[in-house]
Coordinates of C-alpha atoms and ligand atoms in Angstrom, one line a residue:
M1 CA -23.2 -5.3 -15.3
T2 CA -21.8 -2.3 -13.6
A3 CA -21.3 0.9 -15.6
L4 CA -17.5 0.2 -15.6
A5 CA -18.0 -3.3 -16.8
R6 CA -20.0 -2.0 -19.8
K7 CA -17.3 0.6 -20.5
L8 CA -14.6 -2.1 -20.3
A9 CA -16.6 -4.5 -22.6
R10 CA -16.7 -1.7 -25.2
R11 CA -12.9 -1.2 -24.8
I12 CA -12.3 -4.9 -25.2
A13 CA -14.5 -5.0 -28.3
R14 CA -12.4 -2.1 -29.7
S15 CA -8.9 -3.1 -28.8
G16 CA -8.8 -6.6 -27.4
P17 CA -8.5 -8.2 -23.9
L18 CA -7.0 -6.2 -21.0
T19 CA -4.0 -7.2 -19.0
V20 CA -4.8 -7.7 -15.3
E21 CA -2.7 -4.5 -14.8
D22 CA -5.0 -2.5 -17.1
Y23 CA -8.1 -4.1 -15.5
M24 CA -6.9 -3.2 -12.0
T25 CA -6.1 0.3 -12.9
A26 CA -9.5 0.9 -14.5
C27 CA -11.3 -0.7 -11.5
L28 CA -9.6 1.5 -9.0
L29 CA -8.9 4.7 -10.8
D30 CA -11.2 5.1 -13.9
P31 CA -12.0 8.8 -13.8
E32 CA -15.8 8.2 -14.0
H33 CA -16.4 4.9 -12.4
G34 CA -13.2 3.9 -10.5
Y35 CA -13.6 2.5 -7.0
Y36 CA -11.3 5.0 -5.3
T37 CA -12.1 7.9 -7.6
T38 CA -15.8 7.8 -6.7
R39 CA -16.0 6.9 -3.0
D40 CA -14.6 6.7 0.5
P41 CA -14.5 2.9 1.1
F42 CA -13.2 2.8 4.7
G43 CA -14.6 2.0 8.1
A44 CA -17.2 -0.3 9.6
A45 CA -20.0 0.9 7.3
G46 CA -17.7 0.7 4.3
D47 CA -15.8 -2.1 2.6
F48 CA -12.7 -2.6 4.6
T49 CA -10.9 -1.2 7.7
T50 CA -7.2 -0.3 7.6
A51 CA -4.8 -0.1 10.6
P52 CA -5.0 3.6 11.1
E53 CA -8.8 3.3 11.1
I54 CA -8.6 0.6 13.8
S55 CA -6.7 2.8 16.3
Q56 CA -5.0 6.2 16.7
M57 CA -2.0 4.3 18.1
F58 CA -1.0 3.2 14.6
G59 CA -0.5 6.7 13.1
E60 CA 0.9 8.0 16.3
L61 CA 3.7 5.4 16.5
I62 CA 4.5 5.9 12.8
G63 CA 4.8 9.7 13.3
L64 CA 7.3 9.1 16.1
W65 CA 9.1 6.5 13.9
C66 CA 9.7 9.2 11.3
L67 CA 11.1 11.5 14.0
A68 CA 13.4 8.8 15.3
A69 CA 14.5 7.7 11.8
R70 CA 15.4 11.3 11.2
T71 CA 17.5 11.4 14.4
T72 CA 19.5 8.3 13.3
Q73 CA 20.4 10.3 10.2
A74 CA 21.3 13.4 12.2
V75 CA 18.8 15.4 10.1
S76 CA 17.6 18.6 11.8
G77 CA 15.4 21.5 10.8
P78 CA 11.9 21.2 9.4
L79 CA 10.6 17.7 8.9
T80 CA 9.2 16.9 5.4
L81 CA 6.6 14.1 5.8
A82 CA 4.9 12.5 2.8
E83 CA 2.2 9.9 2.7
L84 CA 1.3 7.8 -0.3
G85 CA -2.4 6.9 -0.7
P86 CA -3.5 8.5 2.6
G87 CA -7.1 7.2 2.4
R88 CA -9.1 9.3 4.9
G89 CA -6.0 11.1 6.2
T90 CA -6.4 9.5 9.6
L91 CA -2.8 8.1 9.8
M92 CA -1.3 11.6 8.9
A93 CA -3.6 13.4 11.4
D94 CA -2.6 11.0 14.2
A95 CA 1.1 11.1 13.2
L96 CA 1.1 15.0 13.2
R97 CA -0.5 15.1 16.7
A98 CA 2.1 12.7 18.1
V99 CA 5.0 14.6 16.4
G100 CA 3.6 17.9 17.7
K101 CA 3.8 16.6 21.3
A102 CA 7.2 15.1 21.0
G103 CA 9.8 16.3 23.5
N104 CA 12.9 18.3 22.7
G105 CA 10.9 20.9 20.7
P106 CA 9.0 19.3 17.9
P107 CA 10.2 20.4 14.4
S108 CA 7.9 22.3 12.1
V109 CA 6.4 19.8 9.6
A110 CA 5.7 20.2 5.9
V111 CA 3.1 17.7 4.8
H112 CA 2.8 16.2 1.3
L113 CA 0.1 13.8 0.3
V114 CA 0.1 11.7 -2.9
E115 CA -3.5 10.9 -3.8
A116 CA -5.1 10.0 -7.1
S117 CA -8.7 10.1 -5.9
P118 CA -10.6 13.4 -5.8
A119 CA -13.1 11.9 -3.3
L120 CA -10.4 10.9 -0.9
R121 CA -8.5 14.2 -1.2
E122 CA -11.7 15.8 0.2
A123 CA -11.7 13.4 3.1
Q124 CA -8.0 14.1 3.8
R125 CA -8.6 17.8 3.7
A126 CA -11.3 17.3 6.3
S127 CA -9.1 15.2 8.6
L128 CA -6.3 17.7 8.4
A129 CA -8.5 20.7 8.8
G130 CA -6.4 23.8 9.5
R131 CA -3.1 22.2 8.5
D132 CA -1.1 23.2 5.5
A133 CA -0.6 20.3 3.1
T134 CA 0.3 19.9 -0.5
W135 CA -1.4 17.3 -2.6
H136 CA 0.3 15.5 -5.5
A137 CA -1.2 13.2 -8.2
T138 CA 2.0 11.1 -8.3
A139 CA 5.1 10.7 -6.2
E140 CA 7.2 12.3 -9.0
T141 CA 6.4 15.8 -7.9
L142 CA 7.3 15.4 -4.2
P143 CA 9.9 17.9 -3.2
T144 CA 13.5 17.1 -3.9
G145 CA 16.8 18.3 -2.6
E146 CA 16.0 17.6 1.1
P147 CA 15.5 14.5 3.2
L148 CA 12.0 13.1 2.9
F149 CA 10.2 10.8 5.3
V150 CA 7.6 8.7 3.4
V151 CA 4.9 6.4 4.7
A152 CA 2.8 4.1 2.6
N153 CA 0.2 1.9 4.3
E154 CA -1.8 -0.3 2.1
F155 CA -0.7 1.7 -1.0
L156 CA 1.5 -0.8 -2.8
D157 CA -1.3 -3.4 -2.8
A158 CA -3.4 -1.0 -4.9
L159 CA -0.7 -0.6 -7.6
P160 CA -1.6 -3.0 -10.4
I161 CA 0.1 -6.3 -11.1
R162 CA 0.2 -8.6 -14.1
Q163 CA -0.6 -12.3 -13.8
F164 CA 0.9 -15.3 -15.7
V165 CA -0.1 -18.9 -15.9
A166 CA 2.4 -21.7 -16.3
T167 CA 1.6 -24.0 -19.2
S168 CA 3.5 -26.9 -20.8
R169 CA 4.6 -24.4 -23.4
G170 CA 5.9 -21.8 -20.9
W171 CA 4.3 -18.8 -19.3
R172 CA 1.1 -17.3 -20.8
E173 CA -0.4 -14.1 -19.7
R174 CA -3.8 -13.9 -18.0
F175 CA -6.1 -11.3 -19.6
V176 CA -9.6 -10.1 -18.9
A177 CA -11.9 -10.7 -21.9
T178 CA -15.6 -10.7 -22.6
E179 CA -17.6 -13.9 -22.5
R180 CA -21.4 -14.4 -22.7
G181 CA -22.1 -10.8 -21.8
G182 CA -19.8 -10.6 -18.8
L183 CA -16.1 -10.5 -18.1
A184 CA -13.9 -13.6 -17.9
F185 CA -10.2 -14.5 -17.5
S186 CA -8.5 -15.7 -20.7
L187 CA -4.9 -16.7 -21.6
A188 CA -2.7 -15.7 -24.4
A189 CA 1.0 -15.7 -25.3
T190 CA 2.6 -12.3 -24.8
T191 CA 5.6 -11.1 -26.6
A192 CA 6.1 -8.0 -24.4
A193 CA 6.3 -10.0 -21.2
G194 CA 9.6 -11.9 -21.7
E195 CA 11.5 -9.8 -19.3
L196 CA 8.7 -10.0 -16.7
V197 CA 8.5 -13.8 -16.7
A198 CA 12.3 -14.2 -16.8
R199 CA 12.7 -13.8 -13.1
L200 CA 9.9 -16.3 -12.3
P201 CA 10.9 -19.7 -10.9
E202 CA 9.9 -23.0 -12.6
A203 CA 6.3 -23.9 -11.9
P204 CA 4.1 -26.8 -12.7
A205 CA 1.4 -26.2 -15.4
G206 CA -1.6 -24.4 -14.0
R207 CA 0.3 -22.3 -11.4
I208 CA -0.4 -18.6 -11.4
A209 CA 2.4 -16.1 -10.9
E210 CA 2.2 -12.3 -10.2
V211 CA 4.6 -9.6 -11.3
G212 CA 4.2 -6.1 -9.9
R213 CA 5.9 -4.0 -12.6
A214 CA 4.3 -0.8 -11.5
R215 CA 5.4 -1.6 -7.9
R216 CA 8.9 -2.2 -9.0
T217 CA 9.1 1.1 -10.9
F218 CA 7.6 2.9 -8.0
V219 CA 9.9 1.4 -5.3
S220 CA 13.0 1.9 -7.4
G221 CA 12.1 5.6 -7.9
L222 CA 11.5 6.1 -4.2
A223 CA 14.8 4.3 -3.3
R224 CA 16.8 6.4 -5.7
R225 CA 15.5 9.6 -4.3
I226 CA 16.1 8.5 -0.7
V227 CA 19.7 7.6 -1.6
R228 CA 20.2 11.0 -3.3
D229 CA 18.4 13.3 -0.8
G230 CA 18.3 11.3 2.5
G231 CA 15.2 10.4 4.5
A232 CA 13.5 7.1 4.8
A233 CA 10.4 5.2 3.5
L234 CA 8.2 2.9 5.6
L235 CA 6.2 0.5 3.4
I236 CA 3.4 -1.5 5.2
D237 CA 1.2 -4.0 3.5
F238 CA -0.2 -7.5 3.4
T239 CA 1.8 -10.2 1.9
D240 CA 1.7 -13.9 0.9
P241 CA 4.6 -16.3 1.5
R242 CA 3.9 -18.1 -1.7
L243 CA 4.6 -15.1 -3.9
P244 CA 5.5 -14.8 -6.7
L245 CA 3.7 -18.1 -7.4
A246 CA 0.3 -17.3 -6.1
D247 CA -3.0 -15.8 -7.3
T248 CA -3.6 -13.2 -4.6
L249 CA -5.8 -10.8 -6.6
Q250 CA -8.7 -10.1 -4.3
A251 CA -11.9 -8.2 -4.4
V252 CA -13.4 -7.0 -1.1
R253 CA -16.8 -5.6 -0.5
A254 CA -18.6 -5.0 2.8
H255 CA -15.7 -6.7 4.7
D256 CA -16.1 -9.9 2.6
R257 CA -14.4 -11.4 -0.5
A258 CA -16.2 -10.7 -3.7
D259 CA -16.0 -11.9 -7.3
R260 CA -13.0 -10.2 -8.9
L261 CA -14.7 -9.7 -12.3
G262 CA -18.3 -9.4 -11.1
S263 CA -18.7 -5.8 -10.2
P264 CA -15.7 -3.7 -11.4
G265 CA -15.6 -0.2 -9.9
E266 CA -17.8 -1.2 -7.1
T267 CA -15.5 -3.5 -5.1
D268 CA -11.9 -2.9 -3.9
L269 CA -9.3 -4.8 -5.9
A270 CA -5.8 -5.4 -4.4
S271 CA -3.1 -8.0 -4.3
A272 CA -0.5 -9.2 -1.8
V273 CA 2.9 -7.4 -1.9
D274 CA 6.0 -9.4 -2.8
F275 CA 8.4 -7.6 -0.4
A276 CA 11.4 -9.7 -1.5
D277 CA 10.9 -8.6 -5.1
L278 CA 10.7 -5.0 -4.1
A279 CA 13.7 -5.2 -1.7
R280 CA 15.7 -6.4 -4.7
E281 CA 14.6 -3.3 -6.7
A282 CA 15.5 -1.0 -3.7
R283 CA 18.9 -2.6 -3.3
L284 CA 19.6 -2.3 -7.0
A285 CA 18.9 1.4 -6.6
G286 CA 21.5 1.6 -3.9
A287 CA 19.2 1.9 -0.8
G288 CA 19.6 0.2 2.6
V289 CA 16.7 -2.2 3.0
H290 CA 15.4 -3.1 6.5
G291 CA 13.0 -6.0 7.1
P292 CA 10.4 -6.9 6.2
V293 CA 9.3 -7.5 9.8
A294 CA 5.9 -8.6 11.0
Q295 CA 3.6 -5.6 11.8
G296 CA 2.9 -7.0 15.3
A297 CA 6.6 -7.2 16.2
F298 CA 7.2 -3.8 14.6
L299 CA 4.5 -2.0 16.6
R300 CA 5.6 -3.8 19.8
A301 CA 9.2 -2.6 19.3
L302 CA 7.8 1.0 18.9
G303 CA 5.9 0.7 22.2
V304 CA 2.3 -0.1 21.2
D305 CA 1.7 -2.2 24.4
R306 CA 2.7 0.8 26.6
R307 CA 0.7 3.2 24.5
A308 CA -2.4 1.0 24.8
R309 CA -2.1 0.7 28.6
R310 CA -1.7 4.5 28.9
L311 CA -4.8 5.2 26.7
A312 CA -6.8 2.6 28.7
R313 CA -5.9 4.3 32.0
S314 CA -7.8 7.5 31.1
A315 CA -10.7 5.7 29.4
S316 CA -14.1 4.4 30.5
S317 CA -14.4 0.6 30.8
G318 CA -16.2 0.4 27.5
Q319 CA -13.5 2.4 25.8
A320 CA -10.8 0.4 27.5
D321 CA -12.3 -2.8 26.0
A322 CA -12.3 -1.2 22.6
I323 CA -8.6 -0.1 23.0
S324 CA -7.6 -3.6 24.0
A325 CA -9.5 -5.1 21.0
A326 CA -7.9 -2.7 18.6
H327 CA -4.5 -3.4 20.1
R328 CA -5.1 -7.2 19.6
R329 CA -6.3 -6.7 16.0
L330 CA -3.1 -4.7 15.1
V331 CA -0.6 -7.0 16.7
S332 CA -1.9 -10.5 17.0
P333 CA -1.2 -13.1 14.3
A334 CA -4.9 -13.8 14.2
G335 CA -5.4 -10.2 13.2
M336 CA -3.0 -8.1 11.1
G337 CA 0.1 -8.8 13.2
D338 CA 1.7 -11.4 11.0
S339 CA 0.0 -11.2 7.5
F340 CA 1.0 -7.5 7.3
R341 CA 4.7 -6.7 7.0
V342 CA 6.8 -3.6 7.3
M343 CA 9.9 -2.7 5.3
A344 CA 12.0 0.4 5.5
L345 CA 14.3 2.0 3.0
T346 CA 17.2 4.3 4.0
P347 CA 20.3 5.7 2.4
S348 CA 22.7 2.8 2.4
P349 CA 25.3 3.2 5.2
F350 CA 22.7 4.2 7.9
P351 CA 22.0 2.0 10.9
A352 CA 18.6 0.2 11.1
P353 CA 15.8 2.5 12.0
P354 CA 13.6 1.8 15.1
G355 CA 11.7 -1.5 14.9
F356 CA 14.3 -3.1 12.5
E357 CA 17.2 -3.6 14.9
G358 CA 18.4 -7.1 14.4
A359 CA 16.1 -7.7 11.4
A360 CA 17.7 -9.4 8.5
S361 CA 18.2 -6.9 5.7
Ligands
SAH1 N1 -3.3 4.4 3.6 C1 -4.7 4.5 3.8 C2 -5.5 4.0 2.6 C3 -5.2 2.8 1.8 S1 -6.2 2.5 0.4 C4 -5.1 3.7 5.0 O1 -4.2 3.0 5.5 O2 -6.2 3.8 5.5 C5 -5.2 3.0 -0.9 C6 -5.0 4.5 -1.1 O3 -4.2 4.7 -2.2 C7 -6.3 5.3 -1.4 O4 -6.2 6.6 -0.8 C8 -6.3 5.4 -2.9 O5 -7.0 6.4 -3.4 C9 -4.8 5.6 -3.2 N2 -4.3 5.2 -4.5 C10 -4.5 4.0 -5.1 N3 -3.8 4.0 -6.3 C11 -3.1 5.2 -6.3 C12 -2.2 5.7 -7.3 N4 -1.9 5.0 -8.4 N5 -1.7 7.0 -7.1 C13 -2.1 7.7 -6.0 N6 -2.9 7.2 -5.0 C14 -3.4 6.0 -5.2

C-alpha cells in the first residue's frame, strides 16, 4: 500500500467511502502525497509525455494563435497570457519566444500561471528563467477588467469527475471503499447526485457514466469572464466519443496503463474530456464556442507542416528525423492528432479564431 492509500483507508474508516471525485483530487493534489504535488512526471524518463514536451512547435503555434485571436478582437496594448496547469512551463516558454519574434512589433506580455503543485511551480520558474510571471493557486485570482488569453493543455483531464453506474433501479454512484486491506470500487445510492444524473441518457444496466462537475464549474467561470472582459480560451485535451457513457478514468505510469486503485499518489490519474458537455456550459454562460476540432487539423491550419520543414532545414539529419517524428506524433491519427481535440471560447459575436474557420460551433 502506498502512503496515500493508507491515509485514504483511515479517512474511509472515519467518514465512509470516497466519491471518485474525492479520490481523484486526493491522488493528484494531496498536500503530502499527491502525484502532482510531489513530483515532475513528464518526459521520456517520467510517466507521460504531453504535446509541448514532444516539440517546441506546439507552444510556438499556440503563442501565435493567441496573438492572432487578439487581432480578430481588435485588442491592442500589452498581451495578458494565462496558462492553466502549465506542467514544466515548456509550452509557455515556447509561446513567449514565438510571440517575441512576431512581426509588427511584438506586444509586451504579462504572464499568469495557475498551478496547484509546488514541485511544478519550481519547474516552471526554471523554464521561464528571467521572465516576470505571476503564479496563482486557482483561476479565480487571474486579473480581471482586461482581455485575457488563456491556454489549457491537458488541464481539464486532471480536474476530478464523478462516476455513476446504471442499474435496474436507476443510477448509483461509484465510490472508492476499502476491501481486504486494499481499495476497491463500490456502489451506493446517492441523494446529492440527482441533478448530476438528470442529464445522463438512458443506459442499460452495468454501463458507467462520467460527470465532470468541477470541469463544468471551471469552464462556466472561464466563459463568464471572457464574455465580460474579452479575450479567448484554448482548451486542448483527449476525449472519448462514447462520453458521457464511458469509464475513461485512467492511471498511467512509465508510459503504460496502471491499476487505478493500486498505487494512489504514485500514478497519474485522468479522464477523457466531454467537450460537448463543456460547450453547453460555455454557451449557457454566453460565450462563443468554436470546435472542438481535431488537434491534427488545428495544428495544420496554424501551419505546423511549414514550421516543421523550416526547422528541419537548419537541423542535422538526426535532428531532422526527430522533428519529423515529433510532427507525426502531434498530427497523425495514430498519434495525438485525432484523440486530442481543441475547443476555443470567445465573447459571443466574434468571428472564429484561427484554426476554427468552418468548424461547427
Ligand atoms: N499543460 C502541461 C501539463 C499538463 S499535466 C503540459 O501540457 O505539459 C496537468 C497540470 O495541471 C499539472 O501542471 C498539474 O499540477 C496541474 N493541475 C492539476 N490539477 C490542478 C488544479 N486543480 N489546479 C491547478 N493546477 C492543477
